[in-house]
CSV table of C-alpha atoms in Angstrom, one decimal:
chain,number,residue,atom,x,y,z
A,221,MET,CA,-11.4,-26.7,-19.7
A,222,SER,CA,-9.4,-23.4,-19.6
A,223,ILE,CA,-5.9,-23.0,-18.5
A,224,SER,CA,-4.5,-20.4,-16.3
A,225,SER,CA,-1.3,-19.6,-14.3
A,226,VAL,CA,-1.1,-19.7,-10.5
A,227,CYS,CA,-2.0,-16.4,-8.6
A,228,ARG,CA,-3.3,-14.8,-12.0
A,229,GLU,CA,-6.8,-13.6,-11.7
A,230,ILE,CA,-9.7,-15.5,-13.5
A,231,GLU,CA,-12.9,-13.6,-14.3
A,232,LEU,CA,-16.0,-15.7,-14.6
A,233,ARG,CA,-19.5,-14.4,-15.5
A,234,LEU,CA,-22.4,-15.8,-13.6
A,235,THR,CA,-25.5,-17.0,-15.2
A,236,GLY,CA,-29.1,-17.4,-13.6
A,237,GLU,CA,-28.6,-14.7,-11.1
A,238,ASP,CA,-31.9,-12.7,-10.5
A,239,ALA,CA,-30.4,-10.0,-8.5
A,240,ASP,CA,-30.0,-6.7,-10.4
A,241,SER,CA,-28.5,-4.5,-7.7
A,242,TYR,CA,-25.5,-3.8,-6.0
A,243,GLY,CA,-26.9,-4.5,-2.7
A,244,ALA,CA,-27.2,-8.3,-3.2
A,245,GLU,CA,-25.0,-10.9,-1.7
A,246,VAL,CA,-23.7,-13.5,-4.0
A,247,TRP,CA,-20.9,-16.2,-3.3
A,248,VAL,CA,-18.9,-18.8,-5.4
A,249,ASP,CA,-17.0,-21.7,-4.0
A,250,PHE,CA,-13.8,-23.0,-5.7
A,251,GLU,CA,-12.4,-26.4,-4.8
A,252,HIS,CA,-8.8,-27.8,-5.6
A,253,GLU,CA,-8.3,-31.4,-6.6
A,254,SER,CA,-6.7,-31.8,-3.1
A,255,GLY,CA,-10.1,-30.8,-1.3
A,256,ARG,CA,-8.9,-27.3,-0.5
A,257,ARG,CA,-11.7,-24.9,-0.9
A,258,LEU,CA,-12.0,-21.1,-1.3
A,259,ARG,CA,-14.9,-19.0,-1.2
A,260,ARG,CA,-15.3,-15.7,-3.1
A,261,PRO,CA,-17.8,-13.1,-3.0
A,262,ALA,CA,-19.3,-12.0,-6.6
A,263,PHE,CA,-19.8,-8.5,-7.6
A,264,TRP,CA,-22.5,-6.7,-9.5
A,265,ASP,CA,-21.3,-5.0,-12.6
A,266,GLY,CA,-24.4,-3.2,-13.9
A,267,GLY,CA,-27.9,-4.3,-15.1
A,268,HIS,CA,-28.2,-8.2,-14.7
A,269,THR,CA,-24.5,-8.8,-14.8
A,270,TRP,CA,-22.7,-10.5,-12.0
A,271,ARG,CA,-19.1,-11.7,-12.0
A,272,VAL,CA,-16.6,-13.4,-9.9
A,273,ARG,CA,-12.8,-13.1,-9.8
A,274,PHE,CA,-10.6,-15.9,-8.5
A,275,ALA,CA,-7.0,-16.2,-8.4
A,276,PRO,CA,-5.8,-19.9,-7.9
A,277,PRO,CA,-3.1,-20.0,-5.1
A,278,GLU,CA,-1.9,-23.2,-6.3
A,279,ALA,CA,-1.4,-25.3,-9.4
A,280,GLY,CA,-3.7,-28.3,-10.4
A,281,ARG,CA,-7.2,-28.8,-11.3
A,282,TRP,CA,-10.0,-26.5,-9.7
A,283,ARG,CA,-13.7,-26.8,-10.0
A,284,TRP,CA,-16.7,-24.4,-9.4
A,285,LYS,CA,-20.3,-24.7,-9.8
A,286,SER,CA,-20.3,-24.2,-13.7
A,287,GLY,CA,-17.0,-26.2,-14.6
A,288,GLU,CA,-13.4,-26.7,-14.1
A,289,PHE,CA,-10.1,-25.2,-15.1
A,290,GLU,CA,-6.5,-26.4,-15.0
A,291,VAL,CA,-3.9,-24.1,-13.3
A,292,ARG,CA,-0.1,-24.3,-14.1
A,293,PRO,CA,2.7,-23.1,-11.9
A,294,ALA,CA,4.3,-19.7,-12.5
A,295,GLY,CA,6.8,-19.8,-15.4
A,296,ALA,CA,10.6,-19.6,-14.8
A,297,ASP,CA,10.6,-16.4,-16.5
A,298,GLU,CA,7.7,-14.7,-14.3
A,299,LEU,CA,9.2,-11.4,-13.3
A,300,ASN,CA,6.3,-10.0,-11.3
A,301,PRO,CA,6.9,-11.1,-7.7
A,302,PHE,CA,3.1,-11.4,-7.0
A,303,TYR,CA,2.7,-14.0,-9.7
A,304,ARG,CA,6.0,-15.8,-8.8
A,305,HIS,CA,5.7,-15.8,-5.1
A,306,GLY,CA,2.0,-15.1,-4.4
A,307,PHE,CA,0.2,-12.2,-2.7
A,308,TRP,CA,1.3,-10.4,0.4
A,309,ARG,CA,0.3,-11.5,3.8
A,310,MET,CA,1.5,-10.8,7.3
A,311,SER,CA,4.8,-12.4,8.6
A,312,PRO,CA,4.6,-15.2,11.3
A,313,GLY,CA,5.6,-12.7,13.9
A,314,GLY,CA,3.2,-10.0,12.5
A,315,ARG,CA,5.8,-7.3,12.1
A,316,SER,CA,6.5,-7.3,8.4
A,317,LEU,CA,5.1,-8.5,4.9
A,318,VAL,CA,5.9,-11.8,3.3
A,319,HIS,CA,4.7,-13.3,0.0
A,320,ALA,CA,2.4,-16.4,0.1
A,321,ASP,CA,5.4,-18.5,-0.2
A,322,GLY,CA,7.2,-16.9,2.8
A,323,THR,CA,9.5,-14.7,0.6
A,324,PRO,CA,10.4,-11.4,2.6
A,325,ALA,CA,8.9,-8.2,1.5
A,326,ILE,CA,9.2,-4.4,2.6
A,327,LEU,CA,6.5,-2.1,1.6
A,328,VAL,CA,7.8,0.8,-0.4
A,329,ALA,CA,4.5,2.8,-1.2
A,330,ASP,CA,3.7,6.0,-2.9
A,331,THR,CA,0.6,8.4,-2.3
A,332,ALA,CA,-1.5,8.9,-5.2
A,333,TRP,CA,-4.7,9.3,-3.3
A,334,ALA,CA,-6.8,10.9,-6.2
A,335,LEU,CA,-5.6,8.6,-9.0
A,336,PRO,CA,-8.8,6.5,-9.2
A,337,TRP,CA,-11.3,9.4,-10.0
A,338,ARG,CA,-8.8,11.7,-12.1
A,339,ALA,CA,-6.3,9.8,-13.9
A,340,THR,CA,-6.5,8.2,-17.2
A,341,PRO,CA,-4.7,4.9,-18.5
A,342,GLU,CA,-2.2,6.8,-20.5
A,343,GLN,CA,-1.2,8.8,-17.4
A,344,VAL,CA,-1.1,5.8,-15.1
A,345,ARG,CA,1.1,4.0,-17.5
A,346,GLU,CA,3.5,6.9,-17.4
A,347,TYR,CA,3.3,7.1,-13.6
A,348,ALA,CA,3.5,3.4,-12.9
A,349,ALA,CA,6.5,3.0,-15.2
A,350,ASP,CA,8.4,5.7,-13.1
A,351,ARG,CA,7.5,4.3,-9.7
A,352,GLN,CA,8.5,0.8,-10.7
A,353,ALA,CA,12.0,1.9,-12.0
A,354,LYS,CA,12.5,3.7,-8.7
A,355,GLY,CA,11.8,0.8,-6.7
A,356,PHE,CA,8.2,1.3,-5.4
A,357,ASN,CA,5.9,-1.6,-5.0
A,358,ALA,CA,2.6,-0.1,-3.5
A,359,VAL,CA,0.3,2.9,-4.1
A,360,LEU,CA,-2.0,4.5,-1.7
A,361,LEU,CA,-5.6,5.1,-3.2
A,362,MET,CA,-8.8,6.7,-2.2
A,363,THR,CA,-11.1,4.3,-4.2
A,364,VAL,CA,-13.7,7.1,-4.5
A,365,GLN,CA,-13.7,11.0,-4.3
A,366,PRO,CA,-14.9,11.3,-0.6
A,367,ASP,CA,-15.8,14.9,-0.3
A,368,MET,CA,-19.7,15.2,-0.2
A,369,HIS,CA,-19.4,18.9,-1.3
A,370,ALA,CA,-16.9,18.8,-4.1
A,371,VAL,CA,-18.2,20.1,-7.4
A,372,GLY,CA,-16.7,20.1,-10.9
A,373,PRO,CA,-17.2,18.7,-14.3
A,374,ARG,CA,-17.6,14.8,-14.7
A,375,ASP,CA,-14.6,14.7,-16.8
A,376,ARG,CA,-11.0,13.7,-15.9
A,377,ALA,CA,-9.5,15.9,-18.5
A,378,GLN,CA,-11.1,19.2,-17.4
A,379,ASP,CA,-9.8,21.5,-14.4
A,380,GLU,CA,-11.5,20.5,-11.1
A,381,GLY,CA,-13.2,17.6,-13.0
A,382,PHE,CA,-13.7,14.0,-11.3
A,383,ASP,CA,-15.4,10.9,-12.0
A,384,VAL,CA,-18.1,9.5,-9.5
A,385,GLY,CA,-18.0,6.0,-7.8
A,386,PHE,CA,-21.5,6.4,-6.0
A,387,GLU,CA,-24.3,8.8,-7.1
A,388,ASP,CA,-25.6,9.2,-3.7
A,389,LEU,CA,-22.1,9.8,-2.0
A,390,PRO,CA,-23.0,13.6,-1.7
A,391,ASP,CA,-26.0,12.7,0.6
A,392,GLY,CA,-23.7,10.5,2.9
A,393,HIS,CA,-24.8,7.1,1.4
A,394,LEU,CA,-23.2,4.4,-0.7
A,395,ASN,CA,-26.3,2.8,-2.2
A,396,GLN,CA,-26.2,3.9,-6.0
A,397,LEU,CA,-22.9,2.4,-7.2
A,398,ASN,CA,-21.7,3.5,-10.6
A,399,ALA,CA,-20.6,0.4,-12.3
A,400,GLU,CA,-19.0,2.2,-15.2
A,401,TYR,CA,-16.8,4.2,-12.7
A,402,PHE,CA,-15.4,0.7,-11.4
A,403,GLN,CA,-15.1,-0.8,-14.8
A,404,TYR,CA,-12.8,2.2,-15.5
A,405,LEU,CA,-11.0,1.7,-12.3
A,406,ASP,CA,-10.3,-1.9,-13.4
A,407,VAL,CA,-8.1,-0.5,-16.2
A,408,LEU,CA,-6.1,1.5,-14.0
A,409,LEU,CA,-5.5,-0.9,-11.3
A,410,ASP,CA,-4.5,-3.4,-14.1
A,411,ILE,CA,-1.9,-1.2,-15.0
A,412,LEU,CA,-0.5,-0.6,-11.5
A,413,VAL,CA,-0.4,-4.4,-10.8
A,414,GLU,CA,1.3,-5.2,-13.9
A,415,HIS,CA,3.9,-2.9,-12.9
A,416,GLY,CA,4.4,-4.5,-9.5
A,417,LEU,CA,2.6,-2.0,-7.6
A,418,VAL,CA,0.0,-3.0,-5.0
A,419,PRO,CA,-3.2,-1.1,-4.8
A,420,VAL,CA,-3.7,0.1,-1.2
A,421,LEU,CA,-7.5,0.5,-1.2
A,422,GLN,CA,-9.0,3.1,1.3
A,423,PRO,CA,-12.9,2.8,0.8
A,424,VAL,CA,-14.1,6.3,1.8
A,425,PHE,CA,-11.6,8.7,3.5
A,426,GLN,CA,-12.3,9.7,7.1
A,427,GLY,CA,-10.0,12.8,7.3
A,428,PHE,CA,-9.3,15.7,5.2
A,429,GLY,CA,-10.2,14.1,1.9
A,430,TRP,CA,-9.5,15.6,-1.4
A,431,LYS,CA,-10.2,19.4,-0.9
A,432,GLY,CA,-11.4,19.3,2.8
A,433,LEU,CA,-15.1,19.6,1.8
A,434,ASP,CA,-17.0,17.2,4.3
A,435,VAL,CA,-15.8,13.6,3.8
A,436,ALA,CA,-18.4,10.9,3.8
A,437,GLY,CA,-16.3,8.4,5.6
A,438,THR,CA,-17.5,9.6,8.9
A,439,VAL,CA,-21.3,9.9,7.8
A,440,VAL,CA,-22.2,6.9,5.8
A,441,PRO,CA,-24.1,4.1,7.8
A,442,PRO,CA,-21.4,1.5,9.0
A,443,GLU,CA,-23.4,-1.3,7.2
A,444,GLU,CA,-23.1,0.6,3.9
A,445,TYR,CA,-19.5,1.1,4.5
A,446,ALA,CA,-19.0,-2.6,5.3
A,447,ARG,CA,-20.9,-3.4,2.3
A,448,TYR,CA,-18.7,-1.5,0.1
A,449,CYS,CA,-15.7,-3.1,1.7
A,450,ARG,CA,-17.0,-6.5,0.5
A,451,TYR,CA,-17.4,-5.1,-3.0
A,452,LEU,CA,-13.8,-3.9,-3.0
A,453,VAL,CA,-12.8,-7.5,-1.9
A,454,ALA,CA,-14.8,-9.1,-4.4
A,455,ARG,CA,-13.8,-6.8,-7.3
A,456,TYR,CA,-10.2,-6.4,-6.6
A,457,GLY,CA,-9.4,-9.1,-3.9
A,458,ALA,CA,-8.3,-11.6,-6.6
A,459,ARG,CA,-5.2,-9.6,-7.2
A,460,PRO,CA,-2.4,-8.1,-4.9
A,461,ALA,CA,-4.0,-5.8,-2.5
A,462,ILE,CA,-3.9,-4.0,1.1
A,463,TYR,CA,-7.0,-2.9,2.7
A,464,LEU,CA,-6.8,0.6,4.4
A,465,VAL,CA,-10.2,0.4,6.1
A,466,GLY,CA,-9.5,3.5,8.3
A,467,GLY,CA,-8.2,6.6,6.4
A,468,ASP,CA,-6.9,9.8,8.2
A,469,GLY,CA,-9.2,9.4,11.1
A,470,SER,CA,-9.0,8.5,14.9
A,471,GLY,CA,-9.5,4.9,14.2
A,472,ASP,CA,-12.4,4.8,16.4
A,473,GLU,CA,-15.1,5.5,13.7
A,474,PRO,CA,-17.8,2.9,13.8
A,475,GLN,CA,-17.1,2.6,9.8
A,476,THR,CA,-13.6,1.5,10.5
A,477,ALA,CA,-14.5,-1.6,12.7
A,478,ALA,CA,-17.2,-2.4,10.4
A,479,GLY,CA,-15.1,-2.5,7.3
A,480,GLY,CA,-12.2,-4.1,9.1
A,481,ALA,CA,-14.4,-7.1,10.2
A,482,GLU,CA,-16.1,-7.3,6.7
A,483,VAL,CA,-12.9,-7.6,4.8
A,484,HIS,CA,-11.5,-10.2,7.5
A,485,ALA,CA,-14.6,-12.2,7.1
A,486,VAL,CA,-14.7,-12.4,3.1
A,487,ASP,CA,-11.0,-12.3,2.0
A,488,CYS,CA,-10.0,-15.9,1.4
A,489,TYR,CA,-6.5,-14.8,0.7
A,490,GLY,CA,-5.7,-13.1,3.9
A,491,GLN,CA,-4.2,-9.9,2.4
A,492,PRO,CA,-3.2,-7.2,4.9
A,493,THR,CA,-5.9,-5.0,6.5
A,494,GLY,CA,-5.1,-1.9,8.8
A,495,ILE,CA,-5.7,1.7,9.7
A,496,HIS,CA,-3.9,4.9,8.6
A,497,TYR,CA,-4.4,7.5,11.4
A,498,ARG,CA,-4.6,11.4,11.3
A,499,PRO,CA,-1.5,13.3,12.8
A,500,HIS,CA,-1.3,13.5,16.5
A,501,ILE,CA,-3.6,10.7,17.3
A,502,ARG,CA,-2.6,7.7,19.5
A,503,ALA,CA,-2.4,5.0,16.8
A,504,ASN,CA,-3.7,2.1,18.7
A,505,ALA,CA,-7.5,1.7,18.0
A,506,HIS,CA,-8.7,-1.9,17.8
A,507,GLN,CA,-5.3,-3.0,18.8
A,508,ASP,CA,-6.4,-6.5,19.7
A,509,ALA,CA,-9.0,-7.0,16.9
A,510,ASP,CA,-8.4,-10.2,14.9
A,511,TRP,CA,-9.2,-8.4,11.6
A,512,LEU,CA,-6.3,-5.7,12.3
A,513,ASP,CA,-2.9,-6.6,10.8
A,514,PHE,CA,-1.2,-3.2,10.8
A,515,GLN,CA,-1.3,0.4,12.2
A,516,TRP,CA,0.0,3.4,10.3
A,517,CYS,CA,0.7,6.8,11.9
A,518,GLN,CA,1.3,10.0,10.0
A,519,THR,CA,3.6,12.7,11.3
A,520,GLY,CA,2.0,15.7,9.8
A,521,HIS,CA,3.0,18.1,7.0
A,522,THR,CA,5.4,20.5,8.6
A,523,GLY,CA,8.9,18.6,7.7
A,524,GLU,CA,9.5,17.3,11.0
A,525,HIS,CA,11.3,14.0,11.5
A,526,VAL,CA,9.3,12.2,14.3
A,527,PRO,CA,10.6,8.5,14.3
A,528,GLU,CA,9.7,8.3,18.1
A,529,ARG,CA,6.0,8.0,16.9
A,530,VAL,CA,6.8,4.7,15.1
A,531,ALA,CA,8.8,3.6,18.0
A,532,ASP,CA,6.0,4.2,20.4
A,533,MET,CA,3.7,2.1,18.1
A,534,TRP,CA,6.2,-0.6,17.8
A,535,ARG,CA,5.7,-1.4,21.7
A,536,ASN,CA,2.0,-1.7,21.6
A,537,GLU,CA,0.5,-5.1,22.3
A,538,PRO,CA,-0.8,-7.4,20.8
A,539,ILE,CA,1.8,-7.1,18.1
A,540,LYS,CA,0.8,-5.4,14.9
A,541,ALA,CA,2.9,-4.4,11.9
A,542,VAL,CA,3.9,-0.6,11.9
A,543,ALA,CA,4.7,2.3,9.6
A,544,ASN,CA,4.6,5.9,9.1
A,545,GLY,CA,1.9,6.0,6.5
A,546,GLU,CA,2.4,9.6,5.6
A,547,PRO,CA,5.5,11.4,6.2
A,548,THR,CA,5.6,15.2,5.2
A,549,TYR,CA,4.7,15.5,1.4
A,550,GLU,CA,7.6,16.8,-0.7
A,551,HIS,CA,7.3,20.5,-1.4
A,552,THR,CA,3.8,20.6,0.3
A,553,GLY,CA,2.6,24.1,0.7
A,554,ARG,CA,5.9,25.8,-0.2
A,555,THR,CA,8.9,25.0,-2.0
A,556,GLY,CA,11.6,23.1,-0.2
A,557,VAL,CA,9.3,21.4,2.7
A,558,GLY,CA,10.5,17.6,2.9
A,559,GLU,CA,13.0,18.0,0.0
A,560,GLY,CA,15.3,15.7,-1.4
A,561,TRP,CA,17.3,13.6,0.9
A,562,TRP,CA,15.0,14.5,3.7
A,563,GLN,CA,12.7,11.9,2.3
A,564,GLY,CA,15.5,9.3,2.3
A,565,HIS,CA,16.6,10.2,5.9
A,566,GLU,CA,12.8,10.0,6.9
A,567,ALA,CA,12.3,6.5,5.4
A,568,TRP,CA,15.5,4.8,6.9
A,569,SER,CA,14.8,6.7,10.3
A,570,ASN,CA,11.3,5.1,10.5
A,571,LEU,CA,12.2,1.7,9.2
A,572,CYS,CA,15.0,1.4,12.1
A,573,ALA,CA,12.6,2.8,14.6
A,574,GLY,CA,10.3,0.0,14.2
A,575,GLY,CA,8.3,0.6,11.2
A,576,THR,CA,9.4,-2.7,9.6
A,577,MET,CA,6.3,-3.1,7.4
A,578,GLY,CA,7.9,-0.5,5.1
A,579,VAL,CA,8.0,3.1,4.1
A,580,VAL,CA,5.9,5.6,2.5
A,581,TYR,CA,6.4,8.7,0.2
A,582,GLY,CA,4.2,11.4,-0.9
A,583,ALA,CA,4.4,14.6,-3.0
A,584,GLY,CA,2.4,17.8,-3.2
A,585,SER,CA,0.4,18.0,-6.2
A,586,LEU,CA,0.8,14.5,-6.9
A,587,TRP,CA,-1.7,13.0,-4.2
A,588,GLN,CA,-4.3,15.4,-5.4
A,589,TRP,CA,-3.4,14.4,-9.1
A,590,ARG,CA,-3.5,18.1,-10.0
A,591,LEU,CA,-3.9,18.1,-13.7
A,592,HIS,CA,-1.3,20.8,-14.5
A,593,PRO,CA,0.6,23.5,-12.6
A,594,GLU,CA,-2.1,26.2,-13.0
A,595,GLU,CA,-5.2,23.9,-12.0
A,596,PRO,CA,-7.2,25.9,-9.5
A,597,GLY,CA,-9.6,24.7,-6.9
A,598,HIS,CA,-7.2,23.1,-4.6
A,599,SER,CA,-5.9,23.9,-0.9
A,600,GLU,CA,-2.7,25.8,-1.2
A,601,PHE,CA,-1.6,24.3,2.0
A,602,PHE,CA,-1.1,21.0,0.3
A,603,LEU,CA,0.0,21.8,-3.2
A,604,ALA,CA,3.4,22.0,-4.6
A,605,PRO,CA,4.0,25.5,-5.9
A,606,GLY,CA,4.3,25.2,-9.8
A,607,ALA,CA,3.7,21.7,-10.1
A,608,GLY,CA,1.0,19.3,-11.5
A,609,TRP,CA,1.1,15.6,-10.8
A,610,ARG,CA,3.5,15.0,-13.9
A,611,GLU,CA,6.1,17.7,-12.3
A,612,ALA,CA,5.7,16.0,-8.9
A,613,VAL,CA,6.4,12.5,-10.1
A,614,GLY,CA,10.0,13.9,-10.7
A,615,PHE,CA,10.7,15.2,-7.3
A,616,GLU,CA,14.1,14.1,-6.0
A,617,GLY,CA,13.0,12.7,-2.8
A,618,SER,CA,11.0,9.8,-4.5
A,619,THR,CA,14.3,8.2,-5.7
A,620,TYR,CA,15.7,7.8,-2.2
A,621,VAL,CA,12.6,6.3,-0.9
A,622,GLY,CA,12.5,3.9,-3.8
A,623,MET,CA,16.1,3.0,-3.3
A,624,LEU,CA,15.4,1.7,0.2
A,625,GLY,CA,13.4,-1.0,-1.5
A,626,LYS,CA,16.1,-1.9,-3.9
A,627,ILE,CA,19.0,-2.0,-1.2
A,628,LEU,CA,16.9,-4.4,0.9
A,629,ALA,CA,15.6,-6.5,-1.9
A,630,GLY,CA,16.3,-10.2,-1.2
A,631,LEU,CA,17.7,-9.6,2.2
A,632,PRO,CA,15.9,-11.7,5.2
A,633,THR,CA,14.0,-8.7,6.4
A,634,THR,CA,11.1,-10.9,7.9
A,635,ASP,CA,10.1,-9.7,11.5
A,636,MET,CA,13.2,-7.4,11.9
A,637,VAL,CA,13.3,-5.5,15.2
A,638,PRO,CA,14.9,-2.3,16.3
A,639,ASP,CA,18.4,-3.0,17.9
A,640,TRP,CA,20.1,-0.5,20.2
A,641,THR,CA,22.3,-2.9,22.1
A,642,ARG,CA,24.7,-4.7,19.7
A,643,VAL,CA,26.3,-1.4,18.1
A,644,ILE,CA,26.7,2.2,19.2
A,645,THR,CA,24.2,3.8,17.0
A,646,GLY,CA,20.6,5.1,17.3
A,647,ARG,CA,19.3,3.4,14.0
A,648,ALA,CA,19.8,-0.4,13.5
A,649,LEU,CA,17.9,-3.4,13.0
A,650,SER,CA,18.4,-6.9,13.8
A,651,GLY,CA,17.0,-10.1,11.8
A,652,ALA,CA,17.5,-13.8,11.6
A,653,ASP,CA,20.9,-15.7,12.3
A,654,GLY,CA,22.3,-12.3,13.6
A,655,MET,CA,21.6,-10.0,10.6
A,656,LEU,CA,22.4,-6.3,11.4
A,657,ILE,CA,21.4,-3.4,9.3
A,658,VAL,CA,22.5,0.0,10.5
A,659,TYR,CA,21.7,3.4,9.2
A,660,HIS,CA,24.0,6.4,9.9
A,661,GLU,CA,22.9,9.8,8.6
A,662,ASN,CA,26.6,10.9,8.6
A,663,GLY,CA,28.4,7.8,8.1
A,664,GLY,CA,31.7,7.1,10.1
A,665,PRO,CA,33.0,3.9,12.0
A,666,VAL,CA,30.3,1.8,13.6
A,667,MET,CA,31.4,0.2,17.0
A,668,VAL,CA,30.4,-3.3,17.6
A,669,PHE,CA,30.1,-4.6,21.0
A,670,ASP,CA,28.4,-8.2,20.2
A,671,ASP,CA,29.9,-11.5,18.9
A,672,THR,CA,26.5,-12.4,17.1
A,673,VAL,CA,27.2,-9.7,14.5
A,674,PRO,CA,28.6,-11.3,11.5
A,675,LEU,CA,32.0,-10.3,10.7
A,676,ALA,CA,31.5,-9.7,6.9
A,677,TYR,CA,30.0,-6.3,6.1
A,678,THR,CA,28.8,-4.2,2.9
A,679,ILE,CA,28.6,-0.5,3.3
A,680,VAL,CA,26.0,1.2,0.9
A,681,ASP,CA,25.4,4.8,0.0
A,682,PRO,CA,21.6,4.9,0.3
A,683,ARG,CA,21.3,7.9,-2.1
A,684,ASP,CA,22.3,5.9,-5.0
A,685,GLY,CA,22.5,2.2,-3.8
A,686,SER,CA,26.3,1.9,-4.8
A,687,ILE,CA,28.6,-0.3,-2.7
A,688,VAL,CA,31.3,2.1,-1.3
A,689,ALA,CA,33.2,-0.8,0.8
A,690,SER,CA,33.0,-4.3,1.8
A,691,GLY,CA,35.2,-6.5,3.7
A,692,LYS,CA,35.4,-8.7,6.9
A,693,ARG,CA,36.2,-7.4,10.4
A,694,ASP,CA,39.2,-9.3,12.1
A,695,THR,CA,37.5,-9.8,15.3
A,696,SER,CA,33.9,-9.6,16.9
A,697,ASN,CA,34.5,-6.4,18.6
A,698,ALA,CA,36.3,-4.7,15.7
A,699,PRO,CA,34.5,-1.6,14.4
A,700,ILE,CA,32.9,-1.4,10.9
A,701,PRO,CA,35.4,1.0,9.2
A,702,ASP,CA,34.1,4.0,7.4
A,703,PRO,CA,35.6,7.6,7.0
A,704,GLY,CA,32.2,9.3,7.5
A,705,GLY,CA,30.7,12.4,6.0
A,706,SER,CA,27.9,10.9,4.0
A,707,PRO,CA,24.9,9.0,4.6
A,708,ARG,CA,25.6,5.2,4.9
A,709,VAL,CA,23.9,1.8,5.4
A,710,TYR,CA,25.9,-1.1,6.8
A,711,LEU,CA,25.0,-4.7,6.1
A,712,CYS,CA,26.2,-7.5,8.2
A,713,LEU,CA,24.7,-10.8,6.9
A,714,PRO,CA,25.8,-14.3,7.8
A,715,ASP,CA,26.4,-15.4,4.1
A,716,LEU,CA,28.2,-12.3,2.9
């Protein structure tokens, strides 16, 4: 009998499987001593090798067809929130994220689209340590290089080089899976997860792609796209994950619906599944689909603040969680675009407009994983001048976006809603038991006109997370005092 810990991935090799190709469908049932049963898809790992990965969501004895194992609770010293509190799922109201045990969560995601086919383990360790320290908890990834006409050496260390997930992707198909590619990707995603960074897995992009050289995501047959989605759930779904089945498209591509339905059918953990749209598309495709948990707009790459896009999506019904999945990349195309505090203001504005699933950051040259500042072959429109991925990791704006997550950590953020009624300010959120969060880009006193707002307050500088003032108002209509002149976040919580 083997011993494991709750929510930790267990990998088991299957025996007696005759299938020797990626296209077969193999399933394994796991049963808890209580009678609870979970079904996981297995995955082909080259040759005649099949594996199944399982993350037991509760302690006790579990059985499967070839044996049993004992699972212990998470230790008191467990620091990784996904092992301590369980994987992410959608909140009861569908507006935000919670862990499996109900602990509130806010997505704070970075964008490193090309990491899976360009980065090395050493590079990912450096990257993940930086993002974890800054407060990020997720990373947007294209799981394979999506451009059918991209060319370059099959070498991550060479200029314009990239690794290949499917040998037939250049022909618009997903049949000839390269198991060695995904074995390498295992290592990279392990590093991210151990740093508390959830992989946001996009199967095959439908928009610009890596270099704008004809993406396969709109070409591959929907049944092949769905099969690949099942493979991603099988290989990576026994660890923290988000499934971004539509990437940079209209959302109406047949591949998106096929992939979303497949993920919903095969993921026994109920991890979030949604769509990421191209700019200037009405982001409401499949709004009533059971498989859809969230909708992510993007607001282009020209340095405009457009929180009304998020506010418009928040009003769509049935309710789905909302975020701006791709604000302007920092320094994209030219130095100064979306620079520095622009990113912090963007994050807080979108959150308060109704993007309560969380916030996303991106940097030019980072999302392409440009190897060094002189690497050729990329679109100048998206590159940060004079920067490779390593220089882009250090751009100032990432600090401010990550700080949002640190400021809100531990607060009752589940199913917060935009609030324009209890205070005179354009950017505020209400939560349980009267909680109020206000963002004011220039600070200043906040006028309060509702006796449900808690009297106790804390004022935070969102640029560095420092507490600049705290206290308790004398009466329910007294203002929250602040001299103004700098960005401020005001926290009014019942237990302060």
